[in-house]
Coordinates of C-alpha atoms in Angstrom, one line a residue:
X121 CA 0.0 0.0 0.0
X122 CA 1.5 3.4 -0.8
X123 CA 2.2 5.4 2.4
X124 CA 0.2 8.7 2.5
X125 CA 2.8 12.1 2.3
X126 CA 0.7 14.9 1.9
X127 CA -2.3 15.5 4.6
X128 CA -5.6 13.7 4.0
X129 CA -7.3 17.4 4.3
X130 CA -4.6 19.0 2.2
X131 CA -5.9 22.2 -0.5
X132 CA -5.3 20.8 -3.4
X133 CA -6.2 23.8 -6.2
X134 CA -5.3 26.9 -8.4
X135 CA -4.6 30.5 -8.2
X136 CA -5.6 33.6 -10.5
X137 CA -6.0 37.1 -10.1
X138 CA -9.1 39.4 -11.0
X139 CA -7.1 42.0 -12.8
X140 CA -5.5 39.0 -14.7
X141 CA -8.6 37.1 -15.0
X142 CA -12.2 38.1 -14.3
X143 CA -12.1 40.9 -17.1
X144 CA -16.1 42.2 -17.1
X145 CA -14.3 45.6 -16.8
X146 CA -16.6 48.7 -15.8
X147 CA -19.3 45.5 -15.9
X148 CA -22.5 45.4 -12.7
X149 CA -21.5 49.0 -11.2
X150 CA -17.1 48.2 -11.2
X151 CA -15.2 51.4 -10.9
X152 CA -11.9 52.0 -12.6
X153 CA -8.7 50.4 -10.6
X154 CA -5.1 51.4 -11.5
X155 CA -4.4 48.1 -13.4
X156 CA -7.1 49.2 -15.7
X157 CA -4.7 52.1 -17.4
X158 CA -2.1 49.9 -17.4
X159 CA -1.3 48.6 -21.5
X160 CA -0.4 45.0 -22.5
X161 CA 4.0 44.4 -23.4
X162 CA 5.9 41.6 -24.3
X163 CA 9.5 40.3 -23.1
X164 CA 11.3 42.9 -24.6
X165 CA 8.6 46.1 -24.3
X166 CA 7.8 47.4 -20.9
X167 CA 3.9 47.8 -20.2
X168 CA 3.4 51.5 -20.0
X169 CA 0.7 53.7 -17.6
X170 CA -1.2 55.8 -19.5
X171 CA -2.1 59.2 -17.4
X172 CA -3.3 63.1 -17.9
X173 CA -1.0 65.5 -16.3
X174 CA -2.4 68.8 -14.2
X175 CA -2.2 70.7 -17.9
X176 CA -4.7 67.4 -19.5
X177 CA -1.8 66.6 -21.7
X178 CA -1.7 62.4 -22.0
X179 CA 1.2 60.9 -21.5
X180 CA 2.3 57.5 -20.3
X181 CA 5.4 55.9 -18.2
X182 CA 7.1 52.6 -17.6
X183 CA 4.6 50.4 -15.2
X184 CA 6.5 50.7 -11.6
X185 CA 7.7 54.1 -12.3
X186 CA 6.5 57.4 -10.7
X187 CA 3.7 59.1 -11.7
X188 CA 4.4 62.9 -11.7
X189 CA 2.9 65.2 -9.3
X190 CA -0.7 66.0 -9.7
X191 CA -1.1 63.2 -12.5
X192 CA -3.9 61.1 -12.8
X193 CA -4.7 57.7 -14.1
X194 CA -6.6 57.7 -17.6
X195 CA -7.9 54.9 -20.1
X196 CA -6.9 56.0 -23.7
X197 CA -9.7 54.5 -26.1
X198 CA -6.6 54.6 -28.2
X199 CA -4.8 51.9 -26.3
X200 CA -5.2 48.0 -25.6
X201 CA -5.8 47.4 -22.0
X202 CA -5.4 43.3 -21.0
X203 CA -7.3 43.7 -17.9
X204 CA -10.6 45.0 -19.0
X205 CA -11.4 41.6 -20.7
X206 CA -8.5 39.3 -19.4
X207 CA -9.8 35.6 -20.0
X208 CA -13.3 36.8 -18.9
X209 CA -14.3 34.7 -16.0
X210 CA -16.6 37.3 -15.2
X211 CA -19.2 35.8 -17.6
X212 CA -17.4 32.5 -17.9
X213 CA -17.2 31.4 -14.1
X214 CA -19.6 28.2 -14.4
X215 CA -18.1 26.9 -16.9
X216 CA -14.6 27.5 -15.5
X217 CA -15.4 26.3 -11.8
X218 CA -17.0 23.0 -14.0
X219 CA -13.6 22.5 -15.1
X220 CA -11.4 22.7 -12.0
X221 CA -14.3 20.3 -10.3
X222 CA -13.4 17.8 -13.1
X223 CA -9.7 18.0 -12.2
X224 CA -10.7 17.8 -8.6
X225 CA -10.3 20.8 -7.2
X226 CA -10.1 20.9 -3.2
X227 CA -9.7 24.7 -3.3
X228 CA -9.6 27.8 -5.3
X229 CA -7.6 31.0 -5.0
X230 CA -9.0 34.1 -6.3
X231 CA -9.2 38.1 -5.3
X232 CA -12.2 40.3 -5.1
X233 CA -11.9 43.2 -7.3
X234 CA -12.0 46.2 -4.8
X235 CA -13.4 48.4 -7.6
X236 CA -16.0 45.8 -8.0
X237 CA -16.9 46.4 -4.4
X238 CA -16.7 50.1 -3.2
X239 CA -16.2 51.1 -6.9
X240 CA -14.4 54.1 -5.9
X241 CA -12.9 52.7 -2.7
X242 CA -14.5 54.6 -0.3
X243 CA -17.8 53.6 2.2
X244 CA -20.0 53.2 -1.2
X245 CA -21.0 49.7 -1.8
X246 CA -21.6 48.4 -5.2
X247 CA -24.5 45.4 -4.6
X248 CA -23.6 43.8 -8.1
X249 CA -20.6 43.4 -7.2
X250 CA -21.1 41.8 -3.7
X251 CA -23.7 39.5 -5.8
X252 CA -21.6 38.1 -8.5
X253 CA -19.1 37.2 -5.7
X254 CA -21.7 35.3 -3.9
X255 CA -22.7 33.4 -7.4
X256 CA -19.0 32.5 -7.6
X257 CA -18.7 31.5 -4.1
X258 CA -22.3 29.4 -4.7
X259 CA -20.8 27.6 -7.5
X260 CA -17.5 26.6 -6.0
X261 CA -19.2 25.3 -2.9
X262 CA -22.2 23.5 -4.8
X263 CA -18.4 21.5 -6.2
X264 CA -17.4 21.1 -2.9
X265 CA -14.4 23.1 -3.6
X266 CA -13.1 25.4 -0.6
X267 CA -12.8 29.6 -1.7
X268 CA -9.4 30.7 -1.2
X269 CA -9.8 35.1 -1.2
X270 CA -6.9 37.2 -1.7
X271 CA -8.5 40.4 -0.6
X272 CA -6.4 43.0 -2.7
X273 CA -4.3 41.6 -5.0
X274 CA -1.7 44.2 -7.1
X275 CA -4.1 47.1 -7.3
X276 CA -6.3 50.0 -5.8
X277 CA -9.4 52.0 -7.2
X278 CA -8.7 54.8 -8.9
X279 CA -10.0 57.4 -7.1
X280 CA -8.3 56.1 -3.7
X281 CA -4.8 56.5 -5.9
X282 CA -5.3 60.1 -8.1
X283 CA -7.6 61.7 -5.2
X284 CA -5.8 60.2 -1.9
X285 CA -1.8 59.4 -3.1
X286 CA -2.7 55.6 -2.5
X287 CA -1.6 54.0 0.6
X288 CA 0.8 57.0 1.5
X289 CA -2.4 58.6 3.2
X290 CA -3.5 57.3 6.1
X291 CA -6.9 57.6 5.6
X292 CA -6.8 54.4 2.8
X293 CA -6.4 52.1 6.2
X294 CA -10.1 52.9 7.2
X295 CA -11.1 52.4 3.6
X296 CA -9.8 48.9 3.1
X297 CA -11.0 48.0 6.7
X298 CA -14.7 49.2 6.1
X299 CA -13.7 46.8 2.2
X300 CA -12.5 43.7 4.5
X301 CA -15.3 44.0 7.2
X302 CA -18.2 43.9 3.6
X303 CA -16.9 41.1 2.8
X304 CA -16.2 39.0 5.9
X305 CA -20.2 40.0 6.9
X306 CA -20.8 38.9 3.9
X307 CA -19.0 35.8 2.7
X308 CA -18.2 34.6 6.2
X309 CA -20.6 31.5 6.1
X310 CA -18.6 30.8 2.7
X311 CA -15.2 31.5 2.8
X312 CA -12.7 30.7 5.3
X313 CA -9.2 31.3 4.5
X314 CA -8.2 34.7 3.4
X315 CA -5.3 36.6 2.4
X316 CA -4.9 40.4 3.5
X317 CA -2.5 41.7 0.6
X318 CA -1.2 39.8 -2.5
X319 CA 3.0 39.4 -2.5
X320 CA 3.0 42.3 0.0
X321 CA 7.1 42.7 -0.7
X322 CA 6.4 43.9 -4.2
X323 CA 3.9 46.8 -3.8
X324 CA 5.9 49.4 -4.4
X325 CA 4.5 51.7 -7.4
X326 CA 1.4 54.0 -8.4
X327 CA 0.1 50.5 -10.5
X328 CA -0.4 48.1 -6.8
X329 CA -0.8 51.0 -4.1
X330 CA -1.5 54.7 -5.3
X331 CA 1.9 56.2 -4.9
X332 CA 2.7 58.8 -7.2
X333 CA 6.4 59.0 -5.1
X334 CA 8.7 55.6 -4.9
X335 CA 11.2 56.8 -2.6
X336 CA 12.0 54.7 0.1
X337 CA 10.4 57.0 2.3
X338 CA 7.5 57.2 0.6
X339 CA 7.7 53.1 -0.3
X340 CA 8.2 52.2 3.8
X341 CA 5.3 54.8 5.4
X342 CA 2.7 53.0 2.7
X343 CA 4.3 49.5 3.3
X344 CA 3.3 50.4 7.5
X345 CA 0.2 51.8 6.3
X346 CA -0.2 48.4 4.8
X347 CA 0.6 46.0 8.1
X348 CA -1.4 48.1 10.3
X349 CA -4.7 47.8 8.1
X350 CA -3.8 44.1 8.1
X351 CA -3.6 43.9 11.6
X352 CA -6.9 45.4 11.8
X353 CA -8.6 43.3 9.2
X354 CA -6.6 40.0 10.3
X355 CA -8.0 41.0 14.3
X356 CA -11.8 41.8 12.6
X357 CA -12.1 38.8 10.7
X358 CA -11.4 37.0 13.9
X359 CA -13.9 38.9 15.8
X360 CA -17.2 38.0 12.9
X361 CA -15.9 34.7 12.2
X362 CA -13.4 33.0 14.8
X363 CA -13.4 29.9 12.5
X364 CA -11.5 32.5 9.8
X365 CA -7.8 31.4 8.5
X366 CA -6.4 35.1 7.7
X367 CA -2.6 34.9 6.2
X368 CA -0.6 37.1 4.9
X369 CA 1.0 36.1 1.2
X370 CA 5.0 37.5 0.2
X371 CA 6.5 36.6 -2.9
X372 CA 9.9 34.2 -2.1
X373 CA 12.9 33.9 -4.1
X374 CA 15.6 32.8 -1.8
X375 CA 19.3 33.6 -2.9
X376 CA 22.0 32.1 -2.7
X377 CA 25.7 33.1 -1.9
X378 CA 27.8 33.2 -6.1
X379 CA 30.0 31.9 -3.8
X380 CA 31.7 30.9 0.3
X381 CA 33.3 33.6 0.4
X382 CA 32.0 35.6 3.6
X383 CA 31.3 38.7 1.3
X384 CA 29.3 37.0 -1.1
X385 CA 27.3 35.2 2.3
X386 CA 26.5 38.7 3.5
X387 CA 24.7 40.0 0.3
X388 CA 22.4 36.5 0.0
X389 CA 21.3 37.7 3.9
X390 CA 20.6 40.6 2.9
X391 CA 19.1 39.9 0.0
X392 CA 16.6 37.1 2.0
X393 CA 16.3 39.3 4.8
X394 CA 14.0 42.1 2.9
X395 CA 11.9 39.6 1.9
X396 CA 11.9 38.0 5.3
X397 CA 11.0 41.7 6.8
X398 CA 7.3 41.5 5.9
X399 CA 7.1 38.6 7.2
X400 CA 8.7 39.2 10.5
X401 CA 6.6 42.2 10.8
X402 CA 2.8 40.2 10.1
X403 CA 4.2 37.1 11.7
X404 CA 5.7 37.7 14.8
X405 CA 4.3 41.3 14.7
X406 CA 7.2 44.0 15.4
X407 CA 9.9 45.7 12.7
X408 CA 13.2 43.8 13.1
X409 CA 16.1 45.9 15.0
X410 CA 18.3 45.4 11.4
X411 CA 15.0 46.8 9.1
X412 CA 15.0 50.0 12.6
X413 CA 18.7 50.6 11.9
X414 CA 18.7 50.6 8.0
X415 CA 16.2 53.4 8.4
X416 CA 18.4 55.2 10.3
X417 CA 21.0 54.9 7.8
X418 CA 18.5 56.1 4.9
X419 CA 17.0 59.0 7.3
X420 CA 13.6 57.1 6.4
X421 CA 11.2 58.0 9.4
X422 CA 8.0 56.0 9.8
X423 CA 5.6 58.1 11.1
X424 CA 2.5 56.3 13.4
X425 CA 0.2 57.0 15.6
X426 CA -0.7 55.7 19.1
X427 CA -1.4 51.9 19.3
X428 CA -0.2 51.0 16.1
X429 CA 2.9 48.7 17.1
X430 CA 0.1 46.9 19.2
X431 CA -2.1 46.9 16.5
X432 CA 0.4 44.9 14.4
X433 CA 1.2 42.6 17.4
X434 CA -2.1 41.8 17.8
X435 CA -2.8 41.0 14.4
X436 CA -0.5 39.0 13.7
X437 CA -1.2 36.0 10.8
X438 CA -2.5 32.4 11.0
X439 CA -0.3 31.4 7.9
X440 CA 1.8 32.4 5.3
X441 CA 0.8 32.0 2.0
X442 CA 3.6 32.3 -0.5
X443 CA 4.5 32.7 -4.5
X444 CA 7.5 30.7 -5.4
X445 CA 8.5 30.6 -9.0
X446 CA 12.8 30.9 -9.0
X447 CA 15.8 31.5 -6.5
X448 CA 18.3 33.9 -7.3
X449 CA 22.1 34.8 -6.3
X450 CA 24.2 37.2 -4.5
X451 CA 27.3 38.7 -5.2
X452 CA 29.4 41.3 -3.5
X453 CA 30.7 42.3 -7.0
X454 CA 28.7 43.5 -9.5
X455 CA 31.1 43.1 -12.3
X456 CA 30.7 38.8 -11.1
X457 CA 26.9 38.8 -11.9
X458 CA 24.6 38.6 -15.3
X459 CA 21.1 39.5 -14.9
X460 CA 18.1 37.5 -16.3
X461 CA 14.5 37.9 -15.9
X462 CA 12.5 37.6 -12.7
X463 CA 9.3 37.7 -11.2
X464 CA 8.6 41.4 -10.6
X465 CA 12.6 41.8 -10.5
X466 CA 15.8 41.3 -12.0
X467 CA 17.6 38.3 -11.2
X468 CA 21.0 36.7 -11.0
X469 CA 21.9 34.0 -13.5
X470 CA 22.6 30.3 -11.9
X471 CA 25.0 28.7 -13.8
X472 CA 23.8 25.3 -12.2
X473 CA 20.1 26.1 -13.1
X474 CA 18.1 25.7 -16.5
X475 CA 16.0 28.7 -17.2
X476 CA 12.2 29.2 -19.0
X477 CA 12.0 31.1 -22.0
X478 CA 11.4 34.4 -19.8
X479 CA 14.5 33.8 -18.0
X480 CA 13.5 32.2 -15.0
X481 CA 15.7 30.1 -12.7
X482 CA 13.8 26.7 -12.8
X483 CA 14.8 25.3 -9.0
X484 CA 12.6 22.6 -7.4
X485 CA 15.1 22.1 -5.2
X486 CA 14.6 25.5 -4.1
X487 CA 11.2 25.0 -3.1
X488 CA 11.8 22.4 -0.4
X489 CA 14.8 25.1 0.8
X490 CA 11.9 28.2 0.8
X491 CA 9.4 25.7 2.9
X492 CA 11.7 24.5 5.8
X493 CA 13.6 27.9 6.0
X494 CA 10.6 29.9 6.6
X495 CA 8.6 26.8 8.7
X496 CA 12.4 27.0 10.6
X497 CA 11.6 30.6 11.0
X498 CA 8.3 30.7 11.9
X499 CA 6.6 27.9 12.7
X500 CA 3.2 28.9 11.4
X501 CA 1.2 26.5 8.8
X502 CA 2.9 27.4 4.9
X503 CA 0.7 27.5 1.7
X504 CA 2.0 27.8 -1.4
X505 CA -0.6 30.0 -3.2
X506 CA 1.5 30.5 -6.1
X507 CA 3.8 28.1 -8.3
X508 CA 4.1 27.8 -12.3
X509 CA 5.8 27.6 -15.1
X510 CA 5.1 30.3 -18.1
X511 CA 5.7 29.0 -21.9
X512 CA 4.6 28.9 -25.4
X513 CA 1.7 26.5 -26.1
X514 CA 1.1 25.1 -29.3
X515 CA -1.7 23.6 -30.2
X516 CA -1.6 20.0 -32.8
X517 CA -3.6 19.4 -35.8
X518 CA -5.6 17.0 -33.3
X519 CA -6.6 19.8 -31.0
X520 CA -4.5 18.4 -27.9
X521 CA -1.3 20.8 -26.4
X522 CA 1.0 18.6 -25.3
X523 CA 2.9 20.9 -22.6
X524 CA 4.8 17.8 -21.3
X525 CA 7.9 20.7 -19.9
X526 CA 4.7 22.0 -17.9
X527 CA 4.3 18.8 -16.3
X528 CA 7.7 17.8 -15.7
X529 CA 8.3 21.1 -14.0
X530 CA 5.6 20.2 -11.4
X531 CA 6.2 16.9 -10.9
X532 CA 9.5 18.2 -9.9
X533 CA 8.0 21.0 -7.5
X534 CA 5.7 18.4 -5.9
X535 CA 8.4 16.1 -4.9
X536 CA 10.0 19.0 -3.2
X537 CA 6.7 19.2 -1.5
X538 CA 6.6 15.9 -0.7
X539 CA 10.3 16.1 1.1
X540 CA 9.8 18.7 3.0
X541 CA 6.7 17.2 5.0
X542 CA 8.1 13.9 4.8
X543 CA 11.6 14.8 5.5
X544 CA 11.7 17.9 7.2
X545 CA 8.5 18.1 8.9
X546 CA 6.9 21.0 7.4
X547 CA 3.1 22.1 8.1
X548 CA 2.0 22.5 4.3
X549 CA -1.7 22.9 4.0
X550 CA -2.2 23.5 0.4
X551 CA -0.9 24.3 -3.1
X552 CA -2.0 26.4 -5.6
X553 CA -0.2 26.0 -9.3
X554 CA -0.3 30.3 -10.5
X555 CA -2.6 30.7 -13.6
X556 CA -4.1 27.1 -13.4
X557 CA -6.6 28.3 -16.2
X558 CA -4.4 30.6 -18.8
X559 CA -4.3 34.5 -17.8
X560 CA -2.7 37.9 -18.5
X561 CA 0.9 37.7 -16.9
X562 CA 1.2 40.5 -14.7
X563 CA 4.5 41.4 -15.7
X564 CA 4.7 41.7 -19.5
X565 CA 0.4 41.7 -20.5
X566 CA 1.0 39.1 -22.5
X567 CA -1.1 35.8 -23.4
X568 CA 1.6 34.0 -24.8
X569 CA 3.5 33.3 -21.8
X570 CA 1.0 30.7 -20.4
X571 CA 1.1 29.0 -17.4
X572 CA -2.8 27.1 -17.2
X573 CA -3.9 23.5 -17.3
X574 CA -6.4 25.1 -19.5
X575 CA -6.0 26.9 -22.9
X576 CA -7.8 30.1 -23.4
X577 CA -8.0 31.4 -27.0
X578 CA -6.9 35.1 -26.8
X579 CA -3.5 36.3 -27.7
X580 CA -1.3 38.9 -27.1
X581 CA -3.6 42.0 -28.9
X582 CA -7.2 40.6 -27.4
X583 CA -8.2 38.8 -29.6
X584 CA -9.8 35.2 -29.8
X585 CA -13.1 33.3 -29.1
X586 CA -12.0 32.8 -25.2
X587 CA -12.7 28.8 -25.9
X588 CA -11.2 26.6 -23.4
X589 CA -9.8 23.8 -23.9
X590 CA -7.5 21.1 -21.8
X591 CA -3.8 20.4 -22.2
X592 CA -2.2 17.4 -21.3
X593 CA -1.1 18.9 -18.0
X594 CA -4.8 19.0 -17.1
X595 CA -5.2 15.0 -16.7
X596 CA -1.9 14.6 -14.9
X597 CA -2.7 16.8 -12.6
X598 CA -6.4 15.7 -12.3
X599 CA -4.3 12.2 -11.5
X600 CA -2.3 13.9 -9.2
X601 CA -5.2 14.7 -7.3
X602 CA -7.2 12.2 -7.4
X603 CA -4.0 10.2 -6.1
X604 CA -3.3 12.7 -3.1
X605 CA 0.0 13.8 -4.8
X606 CA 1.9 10.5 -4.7

């Protein structure tokens, strides 16, 4: 008989976003959310923001980079904008949720458009939108498949950003709170584990949080605006629904030294040890004394008000949910490294790793290293909500797409799994492969660089009948399932 790794109970699924995904833009009251002005790209072409400046000129700027003062986010009719139809599971949900039931689904990570909600962000609820959330939910649960929620995942309504600067104003904490408490009230009979912020360590720019200034100081006073309104939705949740699992979720790419020598050790700390910070800070609830000192080197002042270092104590996180795609490595001399691509950064080429197309390090190995580092760490239940591979598809004369590299990568991924509660000991509730039905990538707007067990026809300038279809990976990892990953 073939001994039982991974928990009896344990979340088998998929993950998407709704500004990568649901599409149905400005659809059942939605207001306009940053992502929605941002334009599609490719590997080699950035994806640009399109705003009006204070004169009305339009004008448009690297997605990440700094708005200028006074500008405001606009949608040029002009322009192709991959979110406001993405794969459309706005009006193709059943038939999507019919297909992760036949591949056996346990659970299913999405985010709730804020926009959708509180279309401008503020105390205004949109009842469309709190309705087609609760047909979603329905459906999922008539499959017996559990609702994984990201609650804001890479974006903010409009308004909050050009009216408000985004997350550098204090007054977006109260906002997203009154957002969180609508929906716990709401979905609390029908979801239980939720996610506060979507790969917190990369929300940086006007496109995820509002911020029309990326200094650090300006980076570090939104990123605490951020753990205190998590602490405050993580101690709500708990208060309407006890039985909620609230996490946090931080995008991982561990590093490693180039080499032994002590200098090269010291930058893959440092490297680990800003991703590790948001962590620290949601996890065990306090700013680490090495995060305290480097803002005293960068004359970066946090400014807070009373209570908030016990609001972040207090609301601290039941589990962290994690994306992990690559590693990188660190190097005390520049001249030593050459960069590749990332997710949402640079990276540094392995030499002892094979890359994907895009230039990502492909390191299962890796994996089990992320899980018993930050179970070491923390000791809190681990979730990988985000894992993939993105690549070309082709489709045969006989309709099938045989994405056998797809499958080998996981296979690979999921025996690091295995080791690490086997081996090591790690508390891994769930897994989440990223885009399990094909989506916008976040990073260039493209369609081509796919990651799904299903096909969507769109491509890269919109266009397509949005058929589904399944690819070979979709039966193996139906199998896999079905056979509790072993």
């Amino acid at each position: 008989m073939t001994k039982t790794i991974f928990p009896e109970n344990f979340l088998w699924g998929g993950a998407t976003a709704a500004n990568q995904y649901e599409g149905g833009y400005l659809s059942g009251g939605k207001g306009l959310s940053t992502l929605d002005a941002i334009t599609g790209g490719n590997h080699t072409t950035p994806r640009m923001i399109t705003y009006k400046t204070k004169e009305g000129k339009i004008e448009s700027c690297t997605r990440g980079a700094a708005l200028p003062e006074g500008a405001v986010g606009y949608v040029d009719p002009d322009q192709y904008y991959p979110s406001h139809v993405a794969t459309d599971f706005y009006h193709h949900y059943k038939e999507d949720i019919a297909l992760f039931a036949e591949m056996g689904f346990k659970c299913f990570r999405l985010s709730i458009a804020w926009s959708r909600i509180c279309p401008k962000g503020t105390m205004e609820v949109n009842e469309e939108g709190l309705a087609f959330y609760d047909k979603v939910f329905d459906e999922l649960l008539s499959y017996g498949i559990e609702p994984v929620v990201t609650i804001n995942h890479f974006d903010i309504p409009m308004y909050l950003a050009d009216e408000l600067d985004g997350w550098s104003n204090r007054k977006v904490i109260d906002y997203f709170l009154f957002f969180c408490e609508t929906l716990f009230k709401r979905y609390k009979d029908k979801v239980t584990y939720w996610m506060t912020f979507n790969e917190i360590n990369f929300l940086r720019s006007w496109t995820q949080i509002g911020i029309h200034d990326n200094d650090q100081q300006a980076k570090y006073q939104a990123a605490h605006h951020l753990f205190v309104a998590s602490g405050k939705a993580v101690k709500l949740g708990h208060e309407i629904n006890p039985d909620f699992k609230i996490g946090m979720m931080v995008a991982y790419i561990p590093s490693y030294p180039m080499t032994c020598k002590p200098e090269d050790v010291l930058e893959a700390l440092k490297f680990n040890r800003e991703q590790e910070f948001y962590m620290d800070v949601q996890v065990k609830g306090y700013y680490p004394a090495h995060k305290l000192k480097e803002f005293e080197r960068e004359n970066v002042v946090i400014k807070k008000e009373a209570g908030d270092d016990e609001i972040i104590k207090e609301g601290t996180v039941d589990y962290i949910g994690f994306s992990y795609y690559m590693s990188t490595v660190s190097a005390s001399d520049p001249s030593e490294v050459k960069y590749v691509g990332g997710n949402q950064m640079p990276a540094v080429k392995n030499p002892y790793l094979e890359e994907s197309e895009w230039g990502w390090a492909v390191d299962p190995l890796g994996l089990r290293i992320s899980l018993c580092k930050l179970y070491d760490r923390y000791n809190v239940p681990l979730f990988v909500v985000e894992n993939g591979f993105g690549a070309v598809d082709k489709i045969e004369a006989d309709g099938t797409i045989q994405d056998d590299y797809r499958i080998d990568y996981f296979q690979k991924h999921v025996l690091a799994m295995r080791d690490a509660i086997e081996l090591d000991g790690v508390d891994l509730i769930g897994y989440t492969p990223w885009g399990c039905i094909d989506l916008v990538s976040a990073g260039t707007g493209e369609m081509k660089k796919r990651y799904g067990f299903i096909y969507v026809d769109m491509d890269d300038e919109g266009n397509g009948t949005l058929k589904r279809s399944r690819k070979q990976s979709f039966y193996w990892y139906k199998d896999l399932i079905k056979n509790n990953g072993n």
